[in-house]
XYZ file of C-alpha atoms in Angstrom:
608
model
C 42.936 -76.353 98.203
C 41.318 -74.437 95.123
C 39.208 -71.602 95.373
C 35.100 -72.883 94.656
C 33.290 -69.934 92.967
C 29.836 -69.961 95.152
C 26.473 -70.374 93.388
C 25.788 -66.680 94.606
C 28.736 -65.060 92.816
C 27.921 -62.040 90.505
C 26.557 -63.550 87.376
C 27.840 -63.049 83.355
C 26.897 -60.127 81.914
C 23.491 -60.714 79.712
C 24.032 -57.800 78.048
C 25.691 -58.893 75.052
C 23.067 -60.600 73.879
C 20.074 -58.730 74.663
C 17.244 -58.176 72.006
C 17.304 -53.879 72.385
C 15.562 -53.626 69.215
C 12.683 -52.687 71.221
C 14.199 -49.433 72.306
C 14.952 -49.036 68.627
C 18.762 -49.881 68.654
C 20.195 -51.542 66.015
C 22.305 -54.698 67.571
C 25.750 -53.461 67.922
C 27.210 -56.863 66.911
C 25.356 -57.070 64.032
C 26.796 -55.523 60.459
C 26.524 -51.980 60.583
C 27.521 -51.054 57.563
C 23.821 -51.055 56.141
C 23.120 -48.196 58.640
C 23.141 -44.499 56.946
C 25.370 -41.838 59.202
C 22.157 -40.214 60.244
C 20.571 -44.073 61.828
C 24.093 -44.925 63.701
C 23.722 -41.218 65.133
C 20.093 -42.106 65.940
C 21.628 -45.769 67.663
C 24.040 -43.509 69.254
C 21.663 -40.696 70.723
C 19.175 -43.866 72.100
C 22.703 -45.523 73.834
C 23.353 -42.123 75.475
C 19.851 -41.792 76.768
C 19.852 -45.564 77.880
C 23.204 -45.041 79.356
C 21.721 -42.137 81.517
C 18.302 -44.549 82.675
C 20.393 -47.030 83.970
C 22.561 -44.575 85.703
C 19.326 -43.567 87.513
C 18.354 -47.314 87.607
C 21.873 -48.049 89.706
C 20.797 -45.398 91.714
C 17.476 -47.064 92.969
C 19.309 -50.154 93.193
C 21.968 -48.759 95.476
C 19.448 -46.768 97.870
C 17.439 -50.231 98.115
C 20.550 -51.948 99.551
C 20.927 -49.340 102.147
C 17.178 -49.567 102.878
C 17.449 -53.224 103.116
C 20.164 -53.004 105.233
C 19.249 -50.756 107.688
C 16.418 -52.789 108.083
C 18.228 -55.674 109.030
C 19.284 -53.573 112.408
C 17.650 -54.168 115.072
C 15.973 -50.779 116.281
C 17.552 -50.906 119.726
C 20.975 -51.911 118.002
C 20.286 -49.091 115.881
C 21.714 -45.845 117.530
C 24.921 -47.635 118.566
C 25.670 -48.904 115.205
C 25.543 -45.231 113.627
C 28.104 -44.466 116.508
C 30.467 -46.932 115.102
C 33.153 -46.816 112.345
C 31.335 -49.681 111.072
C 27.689 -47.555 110.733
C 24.867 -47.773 108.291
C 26.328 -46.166 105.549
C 29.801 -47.810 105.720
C 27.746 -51.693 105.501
C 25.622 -50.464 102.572
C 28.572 -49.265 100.930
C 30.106 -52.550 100.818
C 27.721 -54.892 98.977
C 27.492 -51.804 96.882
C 31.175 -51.932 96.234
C 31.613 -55.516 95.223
C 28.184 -55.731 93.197
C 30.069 -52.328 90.654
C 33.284 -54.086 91.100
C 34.752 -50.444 92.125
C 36.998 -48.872 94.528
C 35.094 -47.862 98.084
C 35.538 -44.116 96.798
C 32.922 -44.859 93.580
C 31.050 -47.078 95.936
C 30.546 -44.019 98.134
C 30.087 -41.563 95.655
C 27.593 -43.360 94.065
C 25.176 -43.590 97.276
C 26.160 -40.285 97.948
C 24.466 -39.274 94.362
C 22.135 -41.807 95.333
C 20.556 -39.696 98.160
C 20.955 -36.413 96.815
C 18.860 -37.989 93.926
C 15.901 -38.851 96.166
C 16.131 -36.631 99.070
C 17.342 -33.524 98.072
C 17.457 -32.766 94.249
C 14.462 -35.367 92.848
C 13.834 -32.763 89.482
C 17.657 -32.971 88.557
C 17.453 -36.436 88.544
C 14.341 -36.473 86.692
C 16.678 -35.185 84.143
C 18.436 -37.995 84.267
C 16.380 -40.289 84.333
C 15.408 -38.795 80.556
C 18.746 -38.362 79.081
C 18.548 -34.716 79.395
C 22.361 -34.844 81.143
C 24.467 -37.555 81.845
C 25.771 -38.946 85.531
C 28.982 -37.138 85.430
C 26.902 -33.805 84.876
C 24.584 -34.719 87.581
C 27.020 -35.248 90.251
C 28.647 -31.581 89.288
C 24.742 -30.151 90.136
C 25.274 -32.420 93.258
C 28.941 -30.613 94.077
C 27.604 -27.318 93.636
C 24.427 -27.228 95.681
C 26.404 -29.322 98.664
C 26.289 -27.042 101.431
C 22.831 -25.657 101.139
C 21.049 -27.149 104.381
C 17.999 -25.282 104.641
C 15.178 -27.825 103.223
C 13.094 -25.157 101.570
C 16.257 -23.812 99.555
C 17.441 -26.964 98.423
C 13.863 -27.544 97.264
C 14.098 -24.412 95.249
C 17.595 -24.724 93.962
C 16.252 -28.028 92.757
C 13.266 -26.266 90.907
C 15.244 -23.580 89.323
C 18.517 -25.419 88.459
C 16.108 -28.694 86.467
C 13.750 -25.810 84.922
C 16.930 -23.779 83.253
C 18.658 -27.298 82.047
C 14.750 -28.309 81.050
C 14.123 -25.182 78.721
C 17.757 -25.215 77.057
C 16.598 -27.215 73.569
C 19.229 -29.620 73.059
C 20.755 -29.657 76.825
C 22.588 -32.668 75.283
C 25.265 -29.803 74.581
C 25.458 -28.643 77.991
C 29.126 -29.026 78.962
C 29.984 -29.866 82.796
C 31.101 -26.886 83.439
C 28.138 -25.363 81.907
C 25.753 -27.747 83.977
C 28.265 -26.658 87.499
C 27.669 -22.976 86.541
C 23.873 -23.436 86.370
C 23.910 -24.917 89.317
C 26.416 -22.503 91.312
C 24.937 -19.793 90.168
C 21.679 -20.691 91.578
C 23.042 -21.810 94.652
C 25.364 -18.537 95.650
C 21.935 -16.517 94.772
C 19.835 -18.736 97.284
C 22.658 -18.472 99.798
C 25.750 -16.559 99.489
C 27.230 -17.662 103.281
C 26.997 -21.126 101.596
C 29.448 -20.462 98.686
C 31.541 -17.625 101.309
C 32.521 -20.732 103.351
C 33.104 -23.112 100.545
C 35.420 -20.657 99.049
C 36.969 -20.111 102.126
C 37.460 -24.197 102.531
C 39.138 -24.408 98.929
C 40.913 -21.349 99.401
C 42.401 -22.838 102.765
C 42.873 -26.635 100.839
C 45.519 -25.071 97.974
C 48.276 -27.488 97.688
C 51.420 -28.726 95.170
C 50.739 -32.345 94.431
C 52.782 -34.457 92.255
C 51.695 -38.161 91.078
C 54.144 -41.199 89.180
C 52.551 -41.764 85.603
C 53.956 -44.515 83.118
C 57.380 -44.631 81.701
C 59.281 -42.539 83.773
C 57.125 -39.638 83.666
C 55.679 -38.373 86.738
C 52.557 -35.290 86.796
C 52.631 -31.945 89.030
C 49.148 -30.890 90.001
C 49.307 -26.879 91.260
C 45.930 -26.240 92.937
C 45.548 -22.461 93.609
C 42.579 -19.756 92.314
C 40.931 -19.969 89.324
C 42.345 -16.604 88.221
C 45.984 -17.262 89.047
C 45.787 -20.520 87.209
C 44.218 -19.013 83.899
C 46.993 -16.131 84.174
C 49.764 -18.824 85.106
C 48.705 -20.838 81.791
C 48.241 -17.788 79.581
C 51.916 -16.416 80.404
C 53.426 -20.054 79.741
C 52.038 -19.392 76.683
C 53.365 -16.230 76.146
C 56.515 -17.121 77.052
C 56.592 -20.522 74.418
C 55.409 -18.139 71.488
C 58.842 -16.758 71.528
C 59.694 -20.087 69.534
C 60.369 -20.160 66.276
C 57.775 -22.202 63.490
C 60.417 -25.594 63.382
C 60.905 -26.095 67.138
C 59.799 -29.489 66.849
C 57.660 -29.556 70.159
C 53.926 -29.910 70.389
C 52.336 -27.279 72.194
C 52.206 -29.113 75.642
C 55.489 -30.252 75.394
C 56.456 -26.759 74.977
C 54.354 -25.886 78.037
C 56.070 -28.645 80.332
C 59.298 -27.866 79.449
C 58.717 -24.153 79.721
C 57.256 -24.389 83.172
C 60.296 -26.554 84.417
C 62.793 -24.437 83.382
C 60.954 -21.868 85.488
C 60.397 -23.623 88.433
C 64.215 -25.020 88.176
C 65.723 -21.745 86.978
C 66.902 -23.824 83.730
C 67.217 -21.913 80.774
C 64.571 -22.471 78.090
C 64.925 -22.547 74.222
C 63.952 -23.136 70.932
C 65.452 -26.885 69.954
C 65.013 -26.471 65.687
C 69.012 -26.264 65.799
C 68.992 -24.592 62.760
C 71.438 -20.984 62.226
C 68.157 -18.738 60.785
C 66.469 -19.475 63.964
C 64.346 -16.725 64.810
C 63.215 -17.541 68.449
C 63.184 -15.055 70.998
C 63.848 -15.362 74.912
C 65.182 -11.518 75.700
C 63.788 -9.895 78.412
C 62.352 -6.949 76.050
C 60.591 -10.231 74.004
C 59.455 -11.300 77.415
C 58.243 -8.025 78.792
C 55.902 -7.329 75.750
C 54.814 -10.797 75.410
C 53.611 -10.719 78.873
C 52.362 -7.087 78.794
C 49.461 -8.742 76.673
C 48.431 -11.385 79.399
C 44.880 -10.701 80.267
C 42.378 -12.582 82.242
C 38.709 -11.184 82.084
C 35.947 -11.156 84.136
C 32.332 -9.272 84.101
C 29.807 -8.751 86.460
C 26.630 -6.118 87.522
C 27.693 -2.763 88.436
C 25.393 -3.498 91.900
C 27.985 -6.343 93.064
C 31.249 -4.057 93.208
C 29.316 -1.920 95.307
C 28.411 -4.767 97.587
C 25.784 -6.722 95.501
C 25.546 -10.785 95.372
C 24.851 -10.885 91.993
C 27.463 -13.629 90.532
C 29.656 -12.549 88.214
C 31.595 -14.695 85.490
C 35.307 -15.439 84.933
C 36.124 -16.151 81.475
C 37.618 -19.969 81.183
C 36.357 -20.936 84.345
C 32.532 -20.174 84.573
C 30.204 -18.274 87.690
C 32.282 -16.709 90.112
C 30.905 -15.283 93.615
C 30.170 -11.750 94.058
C 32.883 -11.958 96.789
C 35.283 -13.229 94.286
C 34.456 -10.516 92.224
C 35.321 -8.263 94.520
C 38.332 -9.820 95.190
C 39.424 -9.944 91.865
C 38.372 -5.889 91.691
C 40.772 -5.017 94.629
C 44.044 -6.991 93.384
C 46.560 -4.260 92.219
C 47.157 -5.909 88.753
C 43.406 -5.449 88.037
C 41.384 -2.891 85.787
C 37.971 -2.539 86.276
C 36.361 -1.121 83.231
C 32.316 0.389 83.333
C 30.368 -0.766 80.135
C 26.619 0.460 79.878
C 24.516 -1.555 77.519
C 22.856 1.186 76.124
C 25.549 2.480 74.471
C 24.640 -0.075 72.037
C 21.299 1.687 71.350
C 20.021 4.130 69.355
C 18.988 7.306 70.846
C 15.401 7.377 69.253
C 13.415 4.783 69.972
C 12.794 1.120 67.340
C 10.105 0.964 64.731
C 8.384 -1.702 65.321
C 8.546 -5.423 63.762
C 9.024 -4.972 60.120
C 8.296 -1.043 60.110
C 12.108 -0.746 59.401
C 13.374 0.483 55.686
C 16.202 1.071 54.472
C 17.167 3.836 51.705
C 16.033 2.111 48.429
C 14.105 -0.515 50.049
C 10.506 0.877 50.175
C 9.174 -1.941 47.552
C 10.620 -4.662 49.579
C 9.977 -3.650 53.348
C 7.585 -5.139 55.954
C 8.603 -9.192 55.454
C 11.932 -9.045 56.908
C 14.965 -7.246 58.117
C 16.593 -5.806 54.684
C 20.246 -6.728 55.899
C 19.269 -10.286 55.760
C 17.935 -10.215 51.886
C 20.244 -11.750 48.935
C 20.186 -9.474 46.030
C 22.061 -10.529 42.839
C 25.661 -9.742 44.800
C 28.059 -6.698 42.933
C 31.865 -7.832 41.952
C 33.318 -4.434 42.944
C 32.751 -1.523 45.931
C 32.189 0.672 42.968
C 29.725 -1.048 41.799
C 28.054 -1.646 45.166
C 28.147 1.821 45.432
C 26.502 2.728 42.345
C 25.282 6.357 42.439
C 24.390 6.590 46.282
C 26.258 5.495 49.036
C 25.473 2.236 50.749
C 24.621 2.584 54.239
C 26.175 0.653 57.037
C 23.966 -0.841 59.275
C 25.903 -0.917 62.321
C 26.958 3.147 62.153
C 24.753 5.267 59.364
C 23.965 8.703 60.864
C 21.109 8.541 58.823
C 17.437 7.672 60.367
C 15.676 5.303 58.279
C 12.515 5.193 59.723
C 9.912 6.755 57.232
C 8.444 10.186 58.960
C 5.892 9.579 60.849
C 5.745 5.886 62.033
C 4.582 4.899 65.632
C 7.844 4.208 67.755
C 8.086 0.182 68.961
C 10.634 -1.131 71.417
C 12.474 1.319 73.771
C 15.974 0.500 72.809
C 17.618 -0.330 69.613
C 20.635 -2.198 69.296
C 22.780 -0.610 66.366
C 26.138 0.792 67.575
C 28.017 -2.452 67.230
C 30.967 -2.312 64.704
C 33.561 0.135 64.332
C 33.119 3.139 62.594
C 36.228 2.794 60.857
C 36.091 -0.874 59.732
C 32.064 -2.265 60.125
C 33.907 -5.574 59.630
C 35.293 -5.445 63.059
C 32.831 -5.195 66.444
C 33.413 -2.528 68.555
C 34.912 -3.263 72.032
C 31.483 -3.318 73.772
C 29.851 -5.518 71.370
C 32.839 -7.767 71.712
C 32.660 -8.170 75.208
C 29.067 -8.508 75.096
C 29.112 -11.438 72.648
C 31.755 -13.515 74.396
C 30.658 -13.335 77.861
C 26.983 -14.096 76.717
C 28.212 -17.364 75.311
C 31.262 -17.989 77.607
C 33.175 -20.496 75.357
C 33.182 -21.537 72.005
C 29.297 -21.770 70.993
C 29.798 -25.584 69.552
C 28.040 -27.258 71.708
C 29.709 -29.259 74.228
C 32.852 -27.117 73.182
C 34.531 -25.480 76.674
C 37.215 -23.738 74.728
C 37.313 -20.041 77.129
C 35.216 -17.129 74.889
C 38.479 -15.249 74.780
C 40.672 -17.502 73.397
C 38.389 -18.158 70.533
C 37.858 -16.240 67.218
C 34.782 -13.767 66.439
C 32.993 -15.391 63.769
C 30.410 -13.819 62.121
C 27.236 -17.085 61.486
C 26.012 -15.396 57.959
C 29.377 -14.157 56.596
C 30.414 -10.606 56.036
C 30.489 -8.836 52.462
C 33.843 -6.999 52.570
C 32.464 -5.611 48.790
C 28.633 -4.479 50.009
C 28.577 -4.987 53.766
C 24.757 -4.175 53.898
C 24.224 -7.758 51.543
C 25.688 -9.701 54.113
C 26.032 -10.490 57.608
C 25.867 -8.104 60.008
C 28.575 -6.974 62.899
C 26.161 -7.552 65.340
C 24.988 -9.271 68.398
C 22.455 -10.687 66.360
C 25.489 -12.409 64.101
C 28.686 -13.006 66.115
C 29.715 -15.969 67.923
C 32.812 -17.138 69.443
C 34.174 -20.419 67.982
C 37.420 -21.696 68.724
C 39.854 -22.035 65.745
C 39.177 -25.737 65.156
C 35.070 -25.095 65.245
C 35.118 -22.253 63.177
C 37.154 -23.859 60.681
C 34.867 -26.591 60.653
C 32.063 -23.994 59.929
C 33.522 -22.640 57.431
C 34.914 -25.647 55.511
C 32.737 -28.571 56.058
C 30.122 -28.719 53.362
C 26.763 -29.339 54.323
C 27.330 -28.039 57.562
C 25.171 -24.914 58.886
C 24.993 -22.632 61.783
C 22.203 -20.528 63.040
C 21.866 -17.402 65.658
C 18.853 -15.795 66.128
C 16.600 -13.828 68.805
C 13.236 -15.077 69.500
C 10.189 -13.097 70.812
C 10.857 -13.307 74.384
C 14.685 -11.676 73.665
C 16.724 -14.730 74.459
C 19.366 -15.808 71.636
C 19.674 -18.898 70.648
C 21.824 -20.829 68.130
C 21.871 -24.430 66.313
C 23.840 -26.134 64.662
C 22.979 -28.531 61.544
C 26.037 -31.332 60.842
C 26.281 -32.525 57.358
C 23.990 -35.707 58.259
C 21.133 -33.569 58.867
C 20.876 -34.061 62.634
C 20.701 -30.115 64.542
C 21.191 -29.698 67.724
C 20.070 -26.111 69.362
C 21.181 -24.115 72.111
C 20.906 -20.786 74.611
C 23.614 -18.282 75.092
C 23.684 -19.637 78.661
C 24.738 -16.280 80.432
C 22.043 -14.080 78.912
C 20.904 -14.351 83.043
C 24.688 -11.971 83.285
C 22.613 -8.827 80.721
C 18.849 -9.095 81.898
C 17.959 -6.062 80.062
C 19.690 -7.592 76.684
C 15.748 -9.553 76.456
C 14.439 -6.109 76.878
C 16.242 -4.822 73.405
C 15.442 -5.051 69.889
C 18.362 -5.432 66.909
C 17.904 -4.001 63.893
C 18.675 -6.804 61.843
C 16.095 -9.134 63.353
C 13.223 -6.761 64.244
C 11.159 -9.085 61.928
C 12.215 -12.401 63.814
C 15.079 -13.313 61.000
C 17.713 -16.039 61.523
C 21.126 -15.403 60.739
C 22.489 -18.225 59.012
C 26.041 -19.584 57.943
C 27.209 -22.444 55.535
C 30.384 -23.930 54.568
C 32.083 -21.566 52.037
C 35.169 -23.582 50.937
C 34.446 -27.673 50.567
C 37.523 -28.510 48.253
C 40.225 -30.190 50.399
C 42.714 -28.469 49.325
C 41.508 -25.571 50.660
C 41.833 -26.413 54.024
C 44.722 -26.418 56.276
C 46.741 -29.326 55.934
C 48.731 -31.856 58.465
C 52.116 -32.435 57.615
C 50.990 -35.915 58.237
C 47.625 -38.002 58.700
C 46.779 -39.261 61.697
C 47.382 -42.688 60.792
C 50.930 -41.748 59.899
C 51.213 -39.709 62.732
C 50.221 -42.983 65.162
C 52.931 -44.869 62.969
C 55.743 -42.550 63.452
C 55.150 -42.595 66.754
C 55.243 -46.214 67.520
C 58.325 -46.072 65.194
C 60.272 -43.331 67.217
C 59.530 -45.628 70.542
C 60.585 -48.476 69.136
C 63.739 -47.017 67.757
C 64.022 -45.199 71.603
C 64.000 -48.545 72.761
C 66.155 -49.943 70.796
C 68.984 -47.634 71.494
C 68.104 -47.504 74.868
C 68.677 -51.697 74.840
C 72.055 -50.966 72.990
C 73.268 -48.425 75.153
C 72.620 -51.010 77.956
C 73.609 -53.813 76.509
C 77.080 -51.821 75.668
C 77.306 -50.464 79.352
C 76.817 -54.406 80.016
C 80.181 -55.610 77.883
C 82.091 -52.175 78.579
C 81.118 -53.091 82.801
C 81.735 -56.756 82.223
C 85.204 -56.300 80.520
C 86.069 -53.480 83.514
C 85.783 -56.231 85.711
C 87.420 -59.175 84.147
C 90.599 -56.203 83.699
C 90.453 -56.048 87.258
C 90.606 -59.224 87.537
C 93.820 -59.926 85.780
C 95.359 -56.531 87.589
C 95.053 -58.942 90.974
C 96.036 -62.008 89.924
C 98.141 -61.726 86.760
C 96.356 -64.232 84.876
C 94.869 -62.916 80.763
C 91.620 -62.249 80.994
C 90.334 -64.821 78.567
């Protein structure tokens, strides 16, 4: 007897044709092509916020059903059913399951969002409900604050967790892990026996898992600390650079292989099979490779000393103050003291605009003279003319005119190296990367330290004082790909700069006009960085970069396109396959003719 679909079954999606031209999209089936880049990123941005409304709406919807279904208990009934397997919960999460069309575990995750939406974190999800972060970055806030009972704290990680995400401009960028470390942060600070015990439950929970994947392959899942994981991956990668430029490997590959020949006790090599192979797998190789391993973390001089101020772990994000400790006390750690003020002058700032350079009297008081754009000399010499050109970052010299009132208590101005002003000094470099904690692109979670230094408005090797500054006020880490994109992508501009309450923030402008801005989100890691002035920005200046090389061929090029790239692949599995059918098919006739040998062994009869 056939199956009859009842009347009540979930209905067609009406979606596809639905007039949204009323929340100013542009149908999606329609032609496109009319649409400028800036209107489909304008369609796009309205999708993502709509996307994140009915994420809220499912929310309501879900939290009805449960409503509606424990009302349909009977109040006596009621205590006996919440004693059962069968309880509340478990028959809401079923007509929750079959209206998503999703596993019970997304059926129960999303009622478990569900409630911490309404009864425990309503401002977070106010931020959802506005497209100021997504679902995915809303249930990390939900991870993080999980174990904080009391009402009155939950209520006020609530308040301070939505008002940081609120006042970032353009929290469209905030990564996940960003959003998590907001909202960890805020929770070990509220109550650090909270996060002591859920370390101490994912400390106990470390485990080797392995998983089957597609064609043959299977995946090994190592789930240990966050520090032993970063050093684990960084001395895989030490021990792959030891290949030579033609191993033919992607970088991953390279990684897998590496890591099985470890765990195995294989030996690993470089497979460019060519005689001037110049890979390198000696233990001296090894030894110095692995010598420059380094994992860094930061944190207030109070929490070594017993403090629960959070500290941060660079490529993972807000750490405990107990797992700072922790990581203090292992005997492969260095703990190194940094003082801010060694970044500051000794005397105190001028104030806003007071500051002149030598040779600059006629054009102070508007802005910072390192920011200006003089008619730029072809030679040092000629930069030089017949007085020296002070460096910003190191002259001896005061500039401040005799006499002028003293502004700001601190000065930031010791932040390049004496002997090359090009390069930041090791305080200013630690400073910088830690305040932005990855790669400053937004949405970008490249780790700070595995990025380059880039400096927004770019440096004047010939005249340092005519361009950007080694600074605080002018250095950002991007990751290779981002900076190249900086640099190289014409219309394309980036921005750093200070504003009056101390806090830097940055924005970035894509060719299509559209910017999106953002706060170095672990300024909270230097509170008295708000309290300093730079020299370069006294007079509220931006620092701002644009693409410098446009042409093509100036950029790095693939050895193929992508398109090739997809098309040599598909060829090299279809040729695997091929030779793989062969070599069976052969096995096939070489078995089948085995047998029919055999066969004439026992019985004397030809085998034909």
């Amino acid at each position: 007897m056939g199956r009859h679909r009842d009347s009540r079954a979930l209905p067609p999606s009406a979606w596809p044709t639905a007039d949204l031209s009323g929340m100013g999209l542009a149908p999606a089936t329609g032609d496109l092509t009319e649409l400028s880049l800036s209107q489909l990123q304008h369609n796009l941005n309205i999708g993502k916020n709509g996307q994140a409304f009915l994420d809220w709406s499912q929310f309501q919807y879900a939290l009805a059903i449960y409503d509606r279904v424990a009302a349909g208990i009977a109040e006596e009934k009621l205590g006996a059913v919440e004693r059962s397997v069968i309880d509340v919960y478990s028959r809401a999460v079923l007509p929750v399951q079959t209206a998503m069309e999703c596993t019970d575990y997304q059926a129960r995750m999303l009622l478990d969002d569900a409630f911490a939406a309404r009864d425990r974190l309503p401002r977070c999800a106010e931020l959802l409900r506005v497209g100021r972060i997504d679902r995915r970055r809303f249930h990390k806030i939900v991870t993080e604050t999980d174990l904080l009972t009391d009402e009155l704290e939950i209520a006020l990680a609530d308040q301070l967790i939505a008002a940081e995400i609120a006042g970032l401009r353009g929290s469209a960028g905030l990564s996940e892990a960003e959003a998590a470390g907001i909202a960890r942060r805020h929770a070990i600070e509220i109550d650090p026996d909270a996060e002591r015990r859920k370390r101490e439950n994912a400390k106990a929970n470390r485990t080797v898992r392995s998983q089957s994947l597609d064609d043959g392959m299977a995946q090994l899942t190592v789930v240990a600390s966050a520090e032993d994981i970063r050093l684990a991956v960084k001395t895989l990668d030490a021990f792959i650079a030891g290949l030579c430029p033609n191993d033919p490997r992607t970088k991953g590959a390279a990684r897998s292989d590496a890591a099985i020949a470890r765990l195995l006790g294989r030996a690993f090599g470089c497979q460019c099979e060519r005689e001037d192979c110049t890979a390198r797998f000696d233990d001296a190789a090894l030894d110095t490779r692995a010598a420059r391993v380094v994992v860094h973390a930061i944190c207030d001089s109070t929490t070594l000393d017993g403090g629960d101020k959070s500290g941060v772990l660079d490529g993972y994000g807000v750490i405990s103050a107990d797992h700072v400790r922790e990581l203090a006390g292992r005997d492969d750690a260095a703990v190194h003291h940094h003082d801010l003020n060694d970044l500051c002058d000794d005397e105190p700032a001028d104030g806003p605009g007071d500051r002149v350079l030598p040779g600059e009297d006629d054009r102070a008081g508007d802005e910072a003279a390192v920011h200006r754009r003089p008619s730029r000399p072809d030679t040092p010499d000629e930069c030089r003319g017949d007085t020296p050109c002070p460096d910003p970052e190191n002259s001896d010299q005061d500039p401040r005119p005799p006499g002028d009132a003293p502004g700001p208590p601190a000065v930031i101005s010791r932040t390049a190296l004496p002997s090359d002003p090009y390069r930041p000094n090791t305080l200013t470099e630690v400073v910088t990367r830690f305040l932005w904690g990855t790669c400053s692109m937004p949405g970008c979670e490249r780790a700070a330290f595995s990025c380059d230094l880039d400096h927004v408005a770019e440096y004047d090797n010939i005249c340092p004082e005519q361009g950007g500054p080694t600074c605080i006020c002018n250095l950002q880490p991007k990751c290779r790909f981002h900076h190249l994109v900086k640099t190289s992508l014409e219309g394309f501009v980036d921005e750093l700069w200070i504003d009056p309450d101390g806090i830097y923030r940055s924005a970035v402008t894509t060719p299509e006009g559209v910017t999106v801005e953002s706060v170095a989100p672990n300024q909270w890691m230097f509170p008295t960085l708000a309290t300093m002035r730079c020299r370069h920005q006294l007079a509220g200046t931006v620092a701002t970069g644009t693409a410098t090389a446009t042409d093509p061929d100036a950029l790095p090029a693939r050895t193929r396109t992508r398109t090739q790239n997809k098309h040599a692949r598909r060829r090299a599995e279809r040729n695997r396959n091929r030779r793989d059918r062969e070599a069976r098919a052969a096995a096939e006739q070489k078995e089948a003719e085995r047998a029919r040998q055999a066969e004439f062994d026992e019985t004397g009869d030809p085998p034909f």
